Coordinates of C-alpha atoms in Angstrom, one line a residue:
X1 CA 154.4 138.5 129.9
X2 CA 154.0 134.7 129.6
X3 CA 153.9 132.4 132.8
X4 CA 154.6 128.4 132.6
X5 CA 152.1 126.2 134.1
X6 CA 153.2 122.7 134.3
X7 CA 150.8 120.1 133.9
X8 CA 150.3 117.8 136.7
X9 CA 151.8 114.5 136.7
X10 CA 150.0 111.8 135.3
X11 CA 149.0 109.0 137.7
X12 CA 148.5 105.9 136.1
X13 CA 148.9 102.5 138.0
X14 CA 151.8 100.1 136.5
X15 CA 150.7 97.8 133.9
X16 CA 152.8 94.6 135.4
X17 CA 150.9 95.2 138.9
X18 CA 147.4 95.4 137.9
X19 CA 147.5 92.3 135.2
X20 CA 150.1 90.0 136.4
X21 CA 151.6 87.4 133.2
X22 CA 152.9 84.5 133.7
X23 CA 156.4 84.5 131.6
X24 CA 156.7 83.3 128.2
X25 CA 158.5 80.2 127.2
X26 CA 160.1 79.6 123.9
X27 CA 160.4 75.6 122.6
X28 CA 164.6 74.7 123.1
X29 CA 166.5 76.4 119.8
X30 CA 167.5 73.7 117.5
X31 CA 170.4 75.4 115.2
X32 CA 170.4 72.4 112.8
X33 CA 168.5 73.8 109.7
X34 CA 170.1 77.4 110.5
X35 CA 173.4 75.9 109.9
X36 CA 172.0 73.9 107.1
X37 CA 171.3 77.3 105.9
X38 CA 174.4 79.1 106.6
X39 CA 176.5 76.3 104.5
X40 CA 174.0 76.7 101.9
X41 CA 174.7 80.4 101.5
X42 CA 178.0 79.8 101.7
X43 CA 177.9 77.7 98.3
X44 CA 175.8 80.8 96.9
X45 CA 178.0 83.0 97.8
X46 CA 180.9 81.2 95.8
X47 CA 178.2 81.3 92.9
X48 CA 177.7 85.0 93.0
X49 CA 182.0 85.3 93.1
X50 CA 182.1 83.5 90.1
X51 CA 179.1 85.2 88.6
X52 CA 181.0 88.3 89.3
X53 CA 184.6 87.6 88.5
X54 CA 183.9 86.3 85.2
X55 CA 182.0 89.7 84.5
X56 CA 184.5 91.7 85.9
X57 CA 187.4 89.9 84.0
X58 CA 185.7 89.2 80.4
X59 CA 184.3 92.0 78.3
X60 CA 183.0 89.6 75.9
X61 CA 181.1 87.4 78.4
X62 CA 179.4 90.9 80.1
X63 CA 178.9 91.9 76.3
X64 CA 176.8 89.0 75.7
X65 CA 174.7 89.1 78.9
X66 CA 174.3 92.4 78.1
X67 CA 172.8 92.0 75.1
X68 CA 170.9 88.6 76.1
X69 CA 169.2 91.3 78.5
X70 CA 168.4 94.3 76.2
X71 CA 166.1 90.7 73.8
X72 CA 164.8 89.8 77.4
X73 CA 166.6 86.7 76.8
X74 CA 166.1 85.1 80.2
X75 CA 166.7 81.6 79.5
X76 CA 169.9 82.4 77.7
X77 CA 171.3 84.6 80.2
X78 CA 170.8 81.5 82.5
X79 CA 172.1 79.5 80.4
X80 CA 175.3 81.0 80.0
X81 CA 175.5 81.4 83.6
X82 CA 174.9 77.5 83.9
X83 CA 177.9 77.5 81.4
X84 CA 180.7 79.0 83.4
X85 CA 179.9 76.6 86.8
X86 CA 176.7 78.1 88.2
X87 CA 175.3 75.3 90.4
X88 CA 172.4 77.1 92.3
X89 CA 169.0 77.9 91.0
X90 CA 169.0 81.0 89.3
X91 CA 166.4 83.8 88.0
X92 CA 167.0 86.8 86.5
X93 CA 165.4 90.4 86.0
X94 CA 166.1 93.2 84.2
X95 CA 166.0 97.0 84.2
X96 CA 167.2 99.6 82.4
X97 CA 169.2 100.3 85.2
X98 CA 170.9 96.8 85.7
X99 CA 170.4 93.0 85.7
X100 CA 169.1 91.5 89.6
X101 CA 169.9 87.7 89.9
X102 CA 168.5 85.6 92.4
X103 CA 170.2 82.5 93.2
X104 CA 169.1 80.1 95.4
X105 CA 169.0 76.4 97.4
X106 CA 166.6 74.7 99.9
X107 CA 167.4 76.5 102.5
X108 CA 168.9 80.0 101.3
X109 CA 168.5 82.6 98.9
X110 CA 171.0 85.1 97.7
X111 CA 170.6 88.3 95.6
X112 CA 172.9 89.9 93.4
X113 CA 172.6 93.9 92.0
X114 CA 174.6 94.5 89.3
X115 CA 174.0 98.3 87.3
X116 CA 174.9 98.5 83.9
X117 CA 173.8 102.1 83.3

C-alpha cells in the first residue's frame, strides 16, 4: 500500500523585504522617430503591393523574374523591380523554394516571401 507524505512548506523570506529597490525610471517616450518609422513602412508597404500586383497580374513579368532568379541575376531582378515604380532600397535572395525581397528606408525595413515551388 502506498502512503503520501507531503513535503513541508518551503520558508523562504520575500525577496522585496530583505533587499528593498528603489523604482526604475524610464527617460520621457518621444514617439517622433517611431512615427517617422511607421510612415516609412507605410510607403514599403505600397512597394511590396505593387511588387506583388504586378506578379500576380503579369505572367510575363513573373516569367522573367523567374528566370533572372534561376542565372542569380540579382541586379537584374532589381532592376526590373526599379522599372515598374519601386522606390525603396531593395535586396534580393533566392532559393529553390522562392525569391525573399527585402525592401527598405531609414527608418524601416520590410520583408516579402514569395514561393515559386
Amino acid at each position: 500500500m502506498f502512503y503520501y507524505v507531503p513535503y513541508p512548506t518551503l520558508q523562504v523570506p520575500a525577496i522585496n523585504n530583505v533587499y528593498p529597490r528603489a523604482p526604475i525610471t524610464y527617460p520621457p517616450v518621444d514617439a517622433h522617430s517611431f512615427q517617422r518609422a511607421a510612415k516609412e513602412s507605410m510607403r514599403l508597404v505600397a512597394d511590396a503591393s505593387l511588387i506583388t500586383q504586378q506578379i500576380s497580374s503579369s505572367l510575363a513579368f513573373a516569367q522573367r523574374i523567374m528566370r533572372a532568379a534561376e542565372h542569380s541575376d540579382t541586379a537584374s531582378v532589381i532592376r526590373i523591380l526599379k522599372q515598374i515604380g519601386v522606390k525603396s532600397n531593395v535586396d534580393i535572395r533566392f532559393s529553390p523554394e522562392g525569391i525573399r525581397i527585402f525592401l527598405s528606408l531609414t527608418s524601416s525595413r520590410l520583408l516579402l516571401l514569395l514561393r515559386w515551388e
